[in-house]
């Protein structure tokens, strides 16, 4: 909930502090992102939102910033970029304080610190924002409130760190997740690094996300962690099966297997024009299928079900079944609309961004629509129910 006018007036005219920062303009966007990151980390553990007032100079005088929707969009888009991970929660709106227009950004403390900006943790000490020390990162990691967290944050009590592939973590995941200079400066153990990235709890138990992303055998602990692929000779599920397989493993392995399977099954027609110009026309654009399958793996429900993501390839269409209905702010009415997204599995979403399977949060379905249109396929059809989502992609005419 946003602050009252009286509270905002006090912040506007008082001293900058661990909870309050003022900026005259939006020109230094990198510093604004650092401030949002620091407020989300709430190193002082005050458990109150941080307030960023844009349009006031350091002394609280009005800087003459003009209200615009574009300014709000600039701040909101910081989440979609995927450079702030895990995604911080903040609200943005224009307010008027003593005849001065001010863009107010209210940043909530994260329940799953540390929050990183491009792999580096920023914290606020009094009115100053700076990079966190290893000790401060450890304090943030130990503060997580596990009982309030989504399923992919939850610990798997019977598992141990030996159930995670440390070579995969150190060789593939870490370089993309943590700033190179921070990695070189920090001499922390793998267990400490895993805990910092929410793959282990503070008492050394792997989380669901840790098992999904780095597990040696994810299905041992999360039975639904696989993709079922089947290709049918005709247009009905009762027709002859030409190929079927179960794809499983940690997320990097699973995604590689899935994308190889998609590429192998696409048929490309080659046409030679009168001027000996060759035209290659796939029946489906592989980039669209990748986006839709990645979305299903990322947004599906892993709790309370043994159902896999299913990819059924028929003679005239492809059906991708996601055992997880709309979540959070997403509903049947706004499903698939640009900018409308929420995360049932936020740590998994972060990991898929780090690993390169997400270019920008909320862009998967728009990219799929664009690629299908370019390839002259019909638009994807979404059937959204409370417990699942089914997307149908029609073959190119």
PDB file of N, CA, C and O in Angstrom, residues 292 295 335-336 365-366 368-369 379-385 389-392:
ATOM      1  N   UNK A 292       7.493 -21.636 -26.303  1.00  0.00           N
ATOM      2  CA  UNK A 292       6.295 -22.190 -25.684  1.00  0.00           C
ATOM      3  C   UNK A 292       6.618 -23.350 -24.744  1.00  0.00           C
ATOM      4  O   UNK A 292       6.015 -23.481 -23.671  1.00  0.00           O
ATOM      5  N   UNK A 295       8.304 -21.901 -21.629  1.00  0.00           N
ATOM      6  CA  UNK A 295       7.272 -21.319 -20.774  1.00  0.00           C
ATOM      7  C   UNK A 295       6.568 -22.388 -19.952  1.00  0.00           C
ATOM      8  O   UNK A 295       6.281 -22.204 -18.767  1.00  0.00           O
ATOM      9  N   UNK A 335      -4.526 -13.774 -19.893  1.00  0.00           N
ATOM     10  CA  UNK A 335      -3.441 -14.712 -20.196  1.00  0.00           C
ATOM     11  C   UNK A 335      -2.822 -14.402 -21.560  1.00  0.00           C
ATOM     12  O   UNK A 335      -3.530 -14.245 -22.559  1.00  0.00           O
ATOM     13  N   UNK A 336      -1.496 -14.327 -21.595  1.00  0.00           N
ATOM     14  CA  UNK A 336      -0.781 -14.117 -22.847  1.00  0.00           C
ATOM     15  C   UNK A 336      -0.674 -12.680 -23.290  1.00  0.00           C
ATOM     16  O   UNK A 336      -0.015 -12.396 -24.293  1.00  0.00           O
ATOM     17  N   UNK A 365       5.647 -15.578 -24.895  1.00  0.00           N
ATOM     18  CA  UNK A 365       4.477 -15.729 -25.767  1.00  0.00           C
ATOM     19  C   UNK A 365       4.488 -14.701 -26.898  1.00  0.00           C
ATOM     20  O   UNK A 365       4.226 -15.062 -28.056  1.00  0.00           O
ATOM     21  N   UNK A 366       4.804 -13.415 -26.643  1.00  0.00           N
ATOM     22  CA  UNK A 366       4.901 -12.478 -27.772  1.00  0.00           C
ATOM     23  C   UNK A 366       5.925 -12.899 -28.825  1.00  0.00           C
ATOM     24  O   UNK A 366       5.685 -12.738 -30.025  1.00  0.00           O
ATOM     25  N   UNK A 368       6.807 -16.005 -29.503  1.00  0.00           N
ATOM     26  CA  UNK A 368       6.209 -17.140 -30.217  1.00  0.00           C
ATOM     27  C   UNK A 368       5.182 -16.657 -31.245  1.00  0.00           C
ATOM     28  O   UNK A 368       5.151 -17.138 -32.387  1.00  0.00           O
ATOM     29  N   UNK A 369       4.339 -15.709 -30.857  1.00  0.00           N
ATOM     30  CA  UNK A 369       3.358 -15.167 -31.792  1.00  0.00           C
ATOM     31  C   UNK A 369       4.043 -14.550 -33.009  1.00  0.00           C
ATOM     32  O   UNK A 369       3.630 -14.760 -34.163  1.00  0.00           O
ATOM     33  N   UNK A 379      -2.049 -18.123 -35.647  1.00  0.00           N
ATOM     34  CA  UNK A 379      -1.692 -17.702 -34.292  1.00  0.00           C
ATOM     35  C   UNK A 379      -1.911 -18.867 -33.317  1.00  0.00           C
ATOM     36  O   UNK A 379      -2.791 -19.709 -33.518  1.00  0.00           O
ATOM     37  N   UNK A 380      -1.122 -18.936 -32.246  1.00  0.00           N
ATOM     38  CA  UNK A 380      -1.312 -20.018 -31.266  1.00  0.00           C
ATOM     39  C   UNK A 380      -2.661 -19.890 -30.572  1.00  0.00           C
ATOM     40  O   UNK A 380      -3.175 -18.785 -30.371  1.00  0.00           O
ATOM     41  N   UNK A 381      -3.235 -21.025 -30.216  1.00  0.00           N
ATOM     42  CA  UNK A 381      -4.531 -21.056 -29.531  1.00  0.00           C
ATOM     43  C   UNK A 381      -4.296 -21.514 -28.085  1.00  0.00           C
ATOM     44  O   UNK A 381      -3.708 -22.576 -27.860  1.00  0.00           O
ATOM     45  N   UNK A 382      -4.765 -20.719 -27.144  1.00  0.00           N
ATOM     46  CA  UNK A 382      -4.563 -21.028 -25.732  1.00  0.00           C
ATOM     47  C   UNK A 382      -5.894 -21.436 -25.097  1.00  0.00           C
ATOM     48  O   UNK A 382      -6.887 -20.719 -25.202  1.00  0.00           O
ATOM     49  N   UNK A 383      -5.887 -22.591 -24.448  1.00  0.00           N
ATOM     50  CA  UNK A 383      -7.035 -23.066 -23.696  1.00  0.00           C
ATOM     51  C   UNK A 383      -6.628 -23.050 -22.224  1.00  0.00           C
ATOM     52  O   UNK A 383      -5.831 -23.891 -21.780  1.00  0.00           O
ATOM     53  N   UNK A 384      -7.163 -22.095 -21.495  1.00  0.00           N
ATOM     54  CA  UNK A 384      -6.716 -21.832 -20.128  1.00  0.00           C
ATOM     55  C   UNK A 384      -7.772 -22.316 -19.143  1.00  0.00           C
ATOM     56  O   UNK A 384      -8.910 -21.826 -19.140  1.00  0.00           O
ATOM     57  N   UNK A 385      -7.398 -23.281 -18.318  1.00  0.00           N
ATOM     58  CA  UNK A 385      -8.273 -23.809 -17.277  1.00  0.00           C
ATOM     59  C   UNK A 385      -7.621 -23.588 -15.916  1.00  0.00           C
ATOM     60  O   UNK A 385      -6.458 -23.196 -15.821  1.00  0.00           O
ATOM     61  N   UNK A 389      -2.903 -25.421 -18.690  1.00  0.00           N
ATOM     62  CA  UNK A 389      -2.944 -24.585 -19.887  1.00  0.00           C
ATOM     63  C   UNK A 389      -2.541 -25.459 -21.068  1.00  0.00           C
ATOM     64  O   UNK A 389      -1.543 -26.185 -21.008  1.00  0.00           O
ATOM     65  N   UNK A 390      -3.320 -25.400 -22.134  1.00  0.00           N
ATOM     66  CA  UNK A 390      -3.017 -26.140 -23.356  1.00  0.00           C
ATOM     67  C   UNK A 390      -2.854 -25.134 -24.486  1.00  0.00           C
ATOM     68  O   UNK A 390      -3.739 -24.312 -24.720  1.00  0.00           O
ATOM     69  N   UNK A 391      -1.714 -25.180 -25.166  1.00  0.00           N
ATOM     70  CA  UNK A 391      -1.509 -24.321 -26.330  1.00  0.00           C
ATOM     71  C   UNK A 391      -1.433 -25.203 -27.572  1.00  0.00           C
ATOM     72  O   UNK A 391      -0.744 -26.228 -27.577  1.00  0.00           O
ATOM     73  N   UNK A 392      -2.161 -24.816 -28.594  1.00  0.00           N
ATOM     74  CA  UNK A 392      -2.179 -25.537 -29.858  1.00  0.00           C
ATOM     75  C   UNK A 392      -1.537 -24.673 -30.937  1.00  0.00           C
ATOM     76  O   UNK A 392      -1.924 -23.503 -31.112  1.00  0.00           O
TER      77      UNK A 392
END
